């Protein structure tokens, strides 16, 4: 028997020495336990942040700045002055008044969503307050409740009208928020599933299939909510395309982060689209009642842009704005550009040589 026969080679270290701390750490990082532990901690933190973000934004809506129209034309109206003073006190000076000479001018501002209410004289000493629940059910409710109490204390006759009501199937105005939320979440879940189950798709195919499931998914959401349930009467084609655009944008946002960060892409995607984007979208609570920073940020994120576009398409057909579509377009273009430029970093694709083939050719 030779000197080498019958002996066991050491499993770790060179020349039989025990593994160093650095070697043990590198071996542990390559094991399945490391990502499992990290994911456990991330999921626990995400659960707390998810609950915290929605509670912070939605649990206690507080007025910060509520634009309202004040009709100033016509004879003096002391009742209006007393009522306005009482409202500003009741709302802690958050009522931002914009004077308009005529009721027609104020009504145009309401249709353009520049203001949430119209205050005008009614009779010799009374006040009329026109609200628009379609602009924000939470804001209309707050103004209506505060107005009734202020009018009672000031002894001013008050007439409250909802001149832009919500549809009967959606009395709380949440349907548009929920369909936008569905488009956002299913959008990036679809992209995750493409990464897992269709990873051999080349970049152009990956984008094409994201467009495909976005178009089909947007159609299904709109069809179920409008045709099957009858909850909201949608301008079908426009709402369908907004939902599809939202799904595509959400899917490509995940693809972008997946390209930059690999398996940890879910962290920034969840942060941008769910933890920050959905509570600040203005869908569940209108932006004047959100914390001021969220109210400004939300309009620049895909969930807020989707809610704004959908809301205007359903209730304000004559006053469409390009801004929410520009926001979705910018997010989509940036995501697609990052994915395309750094596509070599994205796992998968048939244009990559398999590892065993690369080893055989070397």
C-alpha positions as a LaTeX table, in Angstrom:
\begin{tabular}{lrrr}
\hline
Residue & $x$ (\AA) & $y$ (\AA) & $z$ (\AA) \\
\hline
Unk1 & 0.00 & 0.00 & 0.00 \\
Unk2 & 1.38 & 3.37 & $-0.95$ \\
Unk3 & 1.65 & 6.21 & 1.47 \\
Unk4 & $-1.37$ & 7.93 & $-0.02$ \\
Unk5 & $-3.67$ & 4.91 & $-0.02$ \\
Unk6 & $-6.20$ & 4.41 & 2.78 \\
Unk7 & $-6.02$ & 8.02 & 3.89 \\
Unk8 & $-8.84$ & 10.58 & 3.69 \\
Unk9 & $-8.32$ & 13.96 & 2.12 \\
Unk10 & $-9.33$ & 16.92 & 4.28 \\
Unk11 & $-12.74$ & 18.36 & 3.35 \\
Unk12 & $-11.77$ & 21.96 & 4.06 \\
Unk13 & $-8.74$ & 24.15 & 3.84 \\
Unk14 & $-5.45$ & 23.69 & 2.06 \\
Unk15 & $-2.93$ & 21.05 & 3.23 \\
Unk16 & $-5.34$ & 19.79 & 5.89 \\
Unk17 & $-5.66$ & 23.07 & 7.84 \\
Unk18 & $-9.07$ & 23.94 & 9.31 \\
Unk19 & $-11.16$ & 26.42 & 7.30 \\
Unk20 & $-10.74$ & 30.07 & 8.14 \\
Unk21 & $-13.58$ & 32.29 & 9.27 \\
Unk22 & $-13.67$ & 33.91 & 5.83 \\
Unk23 & $-13.91$ & 30.50 & 4.11 \\
Unk24 & $-16.71$ & 29.39 & 6.43 \\
Unk25 & $-18.57$ & 32.65 & 5.74 \\
Unk26 & $-18.21$ & 32.21 & 1.96 \\
Unk27 & $-19.46$ & 28.63 & 2.18 \\
Unk28 & $-22.43$ & 29.76 & 4.27 \\
Unk29 & $-23.31$ & 32.49 & 1.75 \\
Unk30 & $-23.40$ & 29.86 & $-1.00$ \\
Unk31 & $-25.74$ & 27.66 & 1.02 \\
Unk32 & $-29.55$ & 27.92 & 0.76 \\
Unk33 & $-29.75$ & 28.99 & 4.40 \\
Unk34 & $-28.33$ & 32.47 & 3.83 \\
Unk35 & $-31.00$ & 33.71 & 1.36 \\
Unk36 & $-33.70$ & 31.91 & 3.38 \\
Unk37 & $-32.76$ & 33.78 & 6.55 \\
Unk38 & $-32.45$ & 37.09 & 4.73 \\
Unk39 & $-35.87$ & 36.58 & 3.12 \\
Unk40 & $-37.39$ & 35.73 & 6.49 \\
Unk41 & $-36.17$ & 39.04 & 7.92 \\
Unk42 & $-37.21$ & 41.00 & 4.82 \\
Unk43 & $-40.72$ & 39.50 & 4.79 \\
Unk44 & $-41.19$ & 40.29 & 8.47 \\
Unk45 & $-40.04$ & 43.88 & 7.95 \\
Unk46 & $-42.18$ & 44.23 & 4.82 \\
Unk47 & $-45.26$ & 43.09 & 6.75 \\
Unk48 & $-44.73$ & 45.80 & 9.35 \\
Unk49 & $-43.96$ & 48.45 & 6.75 \\
Unk50 & $-47.00$ & 47.47 & 4.69 \\
Unk51 & $-49.33$ & 47.87 & 7.66 \\
Unk52 & $-47.56$ & 51.04 & 8.77 \\
Unk53 & $-47.65$ & 52.77 & 5.38 \\
Unk54 & $-51.38$ & 52.23 & 4.90 \\
Unk55 & $-52.18$ & 53.13 & 8.51 \\
Unk56 & $-50.10$ & 56.29 & 8.31 \\
Unk57 & $-51.72$ & 57.41 & 5.08 \\
Unk58 & $-55.30$ & 56.21 & 5.45 \\
Unk59 & $-56.26$ & 55.61 & 9.07 \\
Unk60 & $-56.74$ & 59.23 & 10.14 \\
Unk61 & $-57.29$ & 61.49 & 7.11 \\
Unk62 & $-56.53$ & 65.10 & 8.02 \\
Unk63 & $-57.15$ & 68.13 & 5.79 \\
Unk64 & $-54.01$ & 69.94 & 4.70 \\
Unk65 & $-55.08$ & 72.03 & 1.70 \\
Unk66 & $-58.57$ & 71.86 & 0.20 \\
Unk67 & $-59.06$ & 74.17 & $-2.81$ \\
Unk68 & $-62.58$ & 75.63 & $-2.92$ \\
Unk69 & $-64.29$ & 78.19 & $-5.15$ \\
Unk70 & $-65.94$ & 81.27 & $-3.64$ \\
Unk71 & $-68.46$ & 83.08 & $-5.87$ \\
Unk72 & $-67.92$ & 86.78 & $-5.16$ \\
Unk73 & $-70.18$ & 88.41 & $-7.77$ \\
Unk74 & $-73.51$ & 89.93 & $-6.78$ \\
Unk75 & $-74.65$ & 91.79 & $-3.66$ \\
Unk76 & $-72.95$ & 91.54 & $-0.29$ \\
Unk77 & $-73.57$ & 88.25 & 1.50 \\
Unk78 & $-72.84$ & 88.51 & 5.25 \\
Unk79 & $-74.02$ & 84.94 & 5.76 \\
Unk80 & $-71.34$ & 83.70 & 3.37 \\
Unk81 & $-68.64$ & 85.64 & 5.22 \\
Unk82 & $-69.66$ & 84.15 & 8.57 \\
Unk83 & $-69.89$ & 80.67 & 7.09 \\
Unk84 & $-66.48$ & 80.91 & 5.40 \\
Unk85 & $-64.88$ & 82.12 & 8.63 \\
Unk86 & $-66.43$ & 79.24 & 10.53 \\
Unk87 & $-65.27$ & 76.70 & 7.93 \\
Unk88 & $-61.70$ & 77.97 & 8.00 \\
Unk89 & $-61.72$ & 77.65 & 11.79 \\
Unk90 & $-63.30$ & 74.19 & 11.72 \\
Unk91 & $-60.82$ & 72.93 & 9.12 \\
Unk92 & $-57.82$ & 74.56 & 10.82 \\
Unk93 & $-57.25$ & 77.08 & 8.00 \\
Unk94 & $-56.84$ & 74.32 & 5.41 \\
Unk95 & $-59.59$ & 75.71 & 3.16 \\
Unk96 & $-57.87$ & 77.39 & 0.21 \\
Unk97 & $-60.38$ & 79.79 & $-1.35$ \\
Unk98 & $-60.25$ & 80.85 & $-4.99$ \\
Unk99 & $-62.57$ & 83.74 & $-5.90$ \\
Unk100 & $-64.72$ & 83.51 & $-9.04$ \\
Unk101 & $-67.08$ & 86.21 & $-10.29$ \\
Unk102 & $-69.86$ & 83.93 & $-11.50$ \\
Unk103 & $-71.27$ & 80.54 & $-10.63$ \\
Unk104 & $-70.51$ & 79.34 & $-14.18$ \\
Unk105 & $-66.80$ & 80.13 & $-13.77$ \\
Unk106 & $-66.73$ & 78.30 & $-10.45$ \\
Unk107 & $-68.52$ & 75.34 & $-12.02$ \\
Unk108 & $-65.91$ & 75.16 & $-14.77$ \\
Unk109 & $-63.16$ & 75.09 & $-12.13$ \\
Unk110 & $-64.97$ & 72.23 & $-10.40$ \\
Unk111 & $-65.21$ & 70.29 & $-13.67$ \\
Unk112 & $-61.49$ & 70.86 & $-14.25$ \\
Unk113 & $-60.79$ & 69.47 & $-10.76$ \\
Unk114 & $-59.12$ & 72.69 & $-9.69$ \\
Unk115 & $-61.45$ & 72.95 & $-6.69$ \\
Unk116 & $-63.37$ & 70.44 & $-4.57$ \\
Unk117 & $-66.36$ & 72.63 & $-3.62$ \\
Unk118 & $-68.19$ & 75.83 & $-4.50$ \\
Unk119 & $-69.40$ & 78.28 & $-1.86$ \\
Unk120 & $-71.96$ & 80.83 & $-3.01$ \\
Unk121 & $-74.81$ & 82.97 & $-1.66$ \\
Unk122 & $-78.27$ & 81.44 & $-1.48$ \\
Unk123 & $-81.14$ & 83.81 & $-0.82$ \\
Unk124 & $-80.69$ & 86.88 & 1.36 \\
Unk125 & $-78.59$ & 85.35 & 4.12 \\
Unk126 & $-78.07$ & 81.72 & 3.26 \\
Unk127 & $-75.19$ & 79.75 & 1.74 \\
Unk128 & $-75.10$ & 77.03 & $-0.89$ \\
Unk129 & $-72.23$ & 74.56 & $-0.91$ \\
Unk130 & $-71.82$ & 72.47 & $-4.06$ \\
Unk131 & $-69.68$ & 69.37 & $-3.59$ \\
Unk132 & $-68.21$ & 66.84 & $-6.01$ \\
Unk133 & $-68.00$ & 63.37 & $-4.50$ \\
Unk134 & $-66.47$ & 62.20 & $-7.79$ \\
Unk135 & $-63.46$ & 64.40 & $-7.07$ \\
Unk136 & $-62.98$ & 62.71 & $-3.72$ \\
Unk137 & $-65.61$ & 61.05 & $-1.58$ \\
Unk138 & $-63.60$ & 61.54 & 1.62 \\
Unk139 & $-63.18$ & 65.27 & 0.95 \\
Unk140 & $-66.87$ & 65.73 & 0.10 \\
Unk141 & $-67.89$ & 63.90 & 3.27 \\
Unk142 & $-65.56$ & 66.02 & 5.40 \\
Unk143 & $-66.77$ & 69.28 & 3.88 \\
Unk144 & $-70.41$ & 68.28 & 4.13 \\
Unk145 & $-70.20$ & 67.28 & 7.80 \\
Unk146 & $-68.15$ & 70.35 & 8.75 \\
Unk147 & $-70.48$ & 72.64 & 6.77 \\
Unk148 & $-73.61$ & 71.44 & 8.54 \\
Unk149 & $-72.03$ & 71.97 & 11.96 \\
Unk150 & $-70.62$ & 75.40 & 11.07 \\
Unk151 & $-73.94$ & 76.58 & 9.61 \\
Unk152 & $-75.76$ & 75.50 & 12.77 \\
Unk153 & $-73.37$ & 77.37 & 15.03 \\
Unk154 & $-73.34$ & 80.51 & 12.83 \\
Unk155 & $-77.13$ & 80.42 & 12.39 \\
Unk156 & $-76.75$ & 80.52 & 8.61 \\
Unk157 & $-79.17$ & 78.56 & 6.36 \\
Unk158 & $-77.17$ & 76.04 & 4.35 \\
Unk159 & $-78.01$ & 74.06 & 1.23 \\
Unk160 & $-75.60$ & 71.21 & 0.41 \\
Unk161 & $-75.69$ & 69.58 & $-3.03$ \\
Unk162 & $-73.56$ & 66.89 & $-4.61$ \\
Unk163 & $-73.29$ & 68.17 & $-8.16$ \\
Unk164 & $-70.87$ & 65.43 & $-9.28$ \\
Unk165 & $-71.99$ & 62.22 & $-7.55$ \\
Unk166 & $-70.32$ & 58.85 & $-7.68$ \\
Unk167 & $-71.92$ & 56.03 & $-9.61$ \\
Unk168 & $-74.53$ & 53.96 & $-7.77$ \\
Unk169 & $-72.48$ & 50.78 & $-7.91$ \\
Unk170 & $-69.53$ & 52.50 & $-6.24$ \\
Unk171 & $-70.97$ & 54.69 & $-3.46$ \\
Unk172 & $-67.65$ & 55.05 & $-1.62$ \\
Unk173 & $-65.55$ & 55.69 & $-4.71$ \\
Unk174 & $-63.16$ & 52.79 & $-4.10$ \\
Unk175 & $-63.73$ & 50.71 & $-7.23$ \\
Unk176 & $-61.26$ & 52.69 & $-9.35$ \\
Unk177 & $-58.64$ & 52.38 & $-6.61$ \\
Unk178 & $-59.11$ & 48.62 & $-6.41$ \\
Unk179 & $-58.91$ & 48.00 & $-10.14$ \\
Unk180 & $-55.76$ & 50.12 & $-10.31$ \\
Unk181 & $-54.32$ & 48.22 & $-7.34$ \\
Unk182 & $-55.07$ & 44.94 & $-9.11$ \\
Unk183 & $-53.30$ & 46.14 & $-12.25$ \\
Unk184 & $-50.22$ & 47.23 & $-10.27$ \\
Unk185 & $-49.84$ & 44.01 & $-8.27$ \\
Unk186 & $-50.70$ & 41.55 & $-11.04$ \\
Unk187 & $-48.41$ & 43.55 & $-13.33$ \\
Unk188 & $-45.25$ & 42.86 & $-11.37$ \\
Unk189 & $-46.36$ & 39.34 & $-10.33$ \\
Unk190 & $-46.62$ & 38.53 & $-14.02$ \\
Unk191 & $-43.07$ & 39.76 & $-14.55$ \\
Unk192 & $-41.86$ & 37.66 & $-11.63$ \\
Unk193 & $-43.47$ & 34.58 & $-13.14$ \\
Unk194 & $-41.84$ & 35.26 & $-16.51$ \\
Unk195 & $-38.48$ & 35.43 & $-14.75$ \\
Unk196 & $-39.08$ & 32.11 & $-13.01$ \\
Unk197 & $-40.94$ & 30.06 & $-15.61$ \\
Unk198 & $-39.89$ & 31.62 & $-18.94$ \\
Unk199 & $-36.37$ & 32.76 & $-18.19$ \\
Unk200 & $-35.09$ & 31.69 & $-21.61$ \\
Unk201 & $-36.98$ & 34.50 & $-23.32$ \\
Unk202 & $-34.65$ & 36.95 & $-25.01$ \\
Unk203 & $-35.17$ & 40.65 & $-24.11$ \\
Unk204 & $-37.46$ & 41.58 & $-27.01$ \\
Unk205 & $-39.60$ & 38.52 & $-26.31$ \\
Unk206 & $-39.72$ & 39.40 & $-22.62$ \\
Unk207 & $-41.07$ & 42.87 & $-23.42$ \\
Unk208 & $-43.53$ & 41.44 & $-25.97$ \\
Unk209 & $-44.99$ & 38.95 & $-23.50$ \\
Unk210 & $-45.24$ & 41.67 & $-20.85$ \\
Unk211 & $-47.31$ & 43.69 & $-23.32$ \\
Unk212 & $-49.42$ & 40.59 & $-24.09$ \\
Unk213 & $-50.35$ & 39.74 & $-20.50$ \\
Unk214 & $-50.90$ & 43.43 & $-19.75$ \\
Unk215 & $-53.41$ & 43.78 & $-22.59$ \\
Unk216 & $-55.24$ & 40.59 & $-21.66$ \\
Unk217 & $-55.13$ & 41.34 & $-17.94$ \\
Unk218 & $-56.39$ & 44.89 & $-18.37$ \\
Unk219 & $-59.26$ & 43.61 & $-20.51$ \\
Unk220 & $-60.23$ & 41.00 & $-17.90$ \\
Unk221 & $-60.20$ & 43.53 & $-15.04$ \\
Unk222 & $-62.38$ & 45.98 & $-16.94$ \\
Unk223 & $-64.74$ & 43.26 & $-18.18$ \\
Unk224 & $-65.30$ & 41.78 & $-14.71$ \\
Unk225 & $-65.87$ & 45.13 & $-13.00$ \\
Unk226 & $-68.07$ & 46.63 & $-15.73$ \\
Unk227 & $-69.76$ & 43.81 & $-17.66$ \\
Unk228 & $-69.90$ & 41.01 & $-15.08$ \\
Unk229 & $-70.46$ & 42.92 & $-11.84$ \\
Unk230 & $-71.86$ & 46.20 & $-13.15$ \\
Unk231 & $-70.10$ & 48.05 & $-10.31$ \\
Unk232 & $-68.85$ & 50.91 & $-12.47$ \\
Unk233 & $-69.87$ & 52.05 & $-15.94$ \\
Unk234 & $-66.45$ & 52.41 & $-17.52$ \\
Unk235 & $-65.49$ & 54.09 & $-20.78$ \\
Unk236 & $-64.44$ & 50.58 & $-21.67$ \\
Unk237 & $-61.68$ & 50.98 & $-24.24$ \\
Unk238 & $-59.99$ & 53.86 & $-22.43$ \\
Unk239 & $-60.20$ & 52.18 & $-19.01$ \\
Unk240 & $-58.94$ & 48.91 & $-20.51$ \\
Unk241 & $-55.91$ & 50.64 & $-22.04$ \\
Unk242 & $-55.15$ & 52.54 & $-18.81$ \\
Unk243 & $-55.21$ & 49.27 & $-16.86$ \\
Unk244 & $-53.03$ & 47.58 & $-19.48$ \\
Unk245 & $-50.58$ & 50.48 & $-19.46$ \\
Unk246 & $-50.44$ & 50.22 & $-15.67$ \\
Unk247 & $-49.78$ & 46.47 & $-15.77$ \\
Unk248 & $-47.05$ & 46.88 & $-18.38$ \\
Unk249 & $-45.37$ & 49.67 & $-16.42$ \\
Unk250 & $-45.50$ & 47.69 & $-13.19$ \\
Unk251 & $-44.11$ & 44.59 & $-14.90$ \\
Unk252 & $-41.25$ & 46.49 & $-16.49$ \\
Unk253 & $-40.40$ & 48.23 & $-13.21$ \\
Unk254 & $-39.79$ & 44.80 & $-11.68$ \\
Unk255 & $-37.82$ & 43.74 & $-14.77$ \\
Unk256 & $-35.63$ & 46.84 & $-14.41$ \\
Unk257 & $-34.89$ & 46.14 & $-10.76$ \\
Unk258 & $-34.37$ & 42.46 & $-11.56$ \\
Unk259 & $-31.75$ & 43.49 & $-14.10$ \\
Unk260 & $-29.99$ & 45.76 & $-11.61$ \\
Unk261 & $-30.37$ & 43.75 & $-8.40$ \\
Unk262 & $-31.05$ & 40.15 & $-9.38$ \\
Unk263 & $-33.00$ & 38.07 & $-6.90$ \\
Unk264 & $-33.52$ & 41.01 & $-4.52$ \\
Unk265 & $-35.54$ & 42.99 & $-7.10$ \\
Unk266 & $-38.77$ & 42.45 & $-5.19$ \\
Unk267 & $-37.59$ & 44.78 & $-2.41$ \\
Unk268 & $-37.49$ & 48.07 & $-4.41$ \\
Unk269 & $-40.47$ & 47.00 & $-6.54$ \\
Unk270 & $-42.63$ & 46.40 & $-3.47$ \\
Unk271 & $-41.37$ & 49.62 & $-1.90$ \\
Unk272 & $-42.10$ & 51.85 & $-4.88$ \\
Unk273 & $-45.31$ & 50.27 & $-6.14$ \\
Unk274 & $-47.02$ & 49.09 & $-2.95$ \\
Unk275 & $-45.58$ & 50.60 & 0.23 \\
Unk276 & $-45.25$ & 54.10 & $-1.21$ \\
Unk277 & $-47.25$ & 54.17 & $-4.44$ \\
Unk278 & $-50.63$ & 52.75 & $-3.46$ \\
Unk279 & $-51.26$ & 54.63 & $-0.17$ \\
Unk280 & $-50.26$ & 57.90 & $-1.84$ \\
Unk281 & $-52.27$ & 57.33 & $-5.03$ \\
Unk282 & $-55.32$ & 59.28 & $-3.83$ \\
Unk283 & $-57.60$ & 56.36 & $-4.61$ \\
Unk284 & $-58.65$ & 55.39 & $-1.09$ \\
Unk285 & $-58.19$ & 58.83 & 0.48 \\
Unk286 & $-58.10$ & 61.97 & $-1.67$ \\
Unk287 & $-54.81$ & 63.81 & $-1.83$ \\
Unk288 & $-55.94$ & 66.89 & 0.22 \\
Unk289 & $-56.39$ & 64.55 & 3.22 \\
Unk290 & $-53.12$ & 62.66 & 2.83 \\
Unk291 & $-49.94$ & 63.66 & 4.66 \\
Unk292 & $-48.62$ & 66.52 & 2.55 \\
Unk293 & $-45.46$ & 64.75 & 1.35 \\
Unk294 & $-47.41$ & 61.67 & 0.21 \\
Unk295 & $-49.94$ & 63.88 & $-1.52$ \\
Unk296 & $-47.19$ & 65.35 & $-3.71$ \\
Unk297 & $-45.14$ & 62.18 & $-4.29$ \\
Unk298 & $-48.09$ & 59.98 & $-5.19$ \\
Unk299 & $-48.88$ & 61.76 & $-8.44$ \\
Unk300 & $-45.39$ & 60.97 & $-9.78$ \\
Unk301 & $-45.61$ & 57.22 & $-9.16$ \\
Unk302 & $-47.35$ & 54.67 & $-11.42$ \\
Unk303 & $-50.19$ & 53.78 & $-8.98$ \\
Unk304 & $-51.13$ & 57.43 & $-8.50$ \\
Unk305 & $-50.91$ & 58.12 & $-12.22$ \\
Unk306 & $-53.14$ & 55.13 & $-12.93$ \\
Unk307 & $-55.79$ & 56.22 & $-10.40$ \\
Unk308 & $-55.74$ & 59.80 & $-11.73$ \\
Unk309 & $-56.06$ & 58.71 & $-15.35$ \\
Unk310 & $-58.86$ & 56.25 & $-14.56$ \\
Unk311 & $-60.72$ & 58.72 & $-12.35$ \\
Unk312 & $-60.67$ & 61.44 & $-15.00$ \\
Unk313 & $-61.66$ & 59.02 & $-17.75$ \\
Unk314 & $-64.75$ & 57.86 & $-15.82$ \\
Unk315 & $-66.02$ & 61.13 & $-14.33$ \\
Unk316 & $-64.42$ & 64.03 & $-16.22$ \\
Unk317 & $-64.41$ & 63.06 & $-19.88$ \\
Unk318 & $-64.35$ & 66.69 & $-21.01$ \\
Unk319 & $-61.28$ & 67.56 & $-18.96$ \\
Unk320 & $-58.59$ & 65.00 & $-19.77$ \\
Unk321 & $-55.02$ & 65.69 & $-18.69$ \\
Unk322 & $-51.81$ & 64.37 & $-20.20$ \\
Unk323 & $-49.86$ & 64.34 & $-16.92$ \\
Unk324 & $-50.80$ & 60.84 & $-15.62$ \\
Unk325 & $-50.09$ & 59.31 & $-19.03$ \\
Unk326 & $-46.73$ & 61.10 & $-19.14$ \\
Unk327 & $-45.85$ & 59.65 & $-15.73$ \\
Unk328 & $-46.66$ & 56.09 & $-16.86$ \\
Unk329 & $-44.77$ & 56.65 & $-20.12$ \\
Unk330 & $-41.64$ & 57.90 & $-18.36$ \\
Unk331 & $-41.59$ & 54.98 & $-15.92$ \\
Unk332 & $-42.10$ & 52.52 & $-18.78$ \\
Unk333 & $-39.41$ & 54.05 & $-21.00$ \\
Unk334 & $-36.85$ & 54.26 & $-18.19$ \\
Unk335 & $-37.55$ & 50.65 & $-17.16$ \\
Unk336 & $-37.34$ & 49.33 & $-20.72$ \\
Unk337 & $-34.16$ & 51.32 & $-21.40$ \\
Unk338 & $-32.40$ & 50.06 & $-18.28$ \\
Unk339 & $-33.43$ & 46.50 & $-19.09$ \\
Unk340 & $-32.27$ & 46.78 & $-22.69$ \\
Unk341 & $-28.94$ & 48.51 & $-21.98$ \\
Unk342 & $-28.01$ & 46.15 & $-19.14$ \\
Unk343 & $-29.80$ & 43.09 & $-20.52$ \\
Unk344 & $-26.57$ & 41.07 & $-20.26$ \\
Unk345 & $-26.99$ & 41.26 & $-16.49$ \\
Unk346 & $-30.53$ & 39.86 & $-16.60$ \\
Unk347 & $-30.63$ & 36.16 & $-15.84$ \\
Unk348 & $-31.90$ & 33.98 & $-18.65$ \\
Unk349 & $-32.15$ & 34.35 & $-22.40$ \\
Unk350 & $-31.25$ & 31.84 & $-25.05$ \\
Unk351 & $-28.40$ & 34.05 & $-26.27$ \\
Unk352 & $-26.40$ & 33.07 & $-23.18$ \\
Unk353 & $-24.19$ & 30.00 & $-23.45$ \\
Unk354 & $-24.98$ & 27.27 & $-20.89$ \\
Unk355 & $-22.34$ & 26.82 & $-18.22$ \\
Unk356 & $-21.50$ & 23.23 & $-19.17$ \\
Unk357 & $-21.03$ & 24.28 & $-22.82$ \\
Unk358 & $-18.78$ & 27.15 & $-21.80$ \\
Unk359 & $-16.68$ & 24.78 & $-19.68$ \\
Unk360 & $-16.34$ & 22.27 & $-22.55$ \\
Unk361 & $-15.17$ & 24.93 & $-25.00$ \\
Unk362 & $-12.51$ & 26.33 & $-22.66$ \\
\hline
\end{tabular}
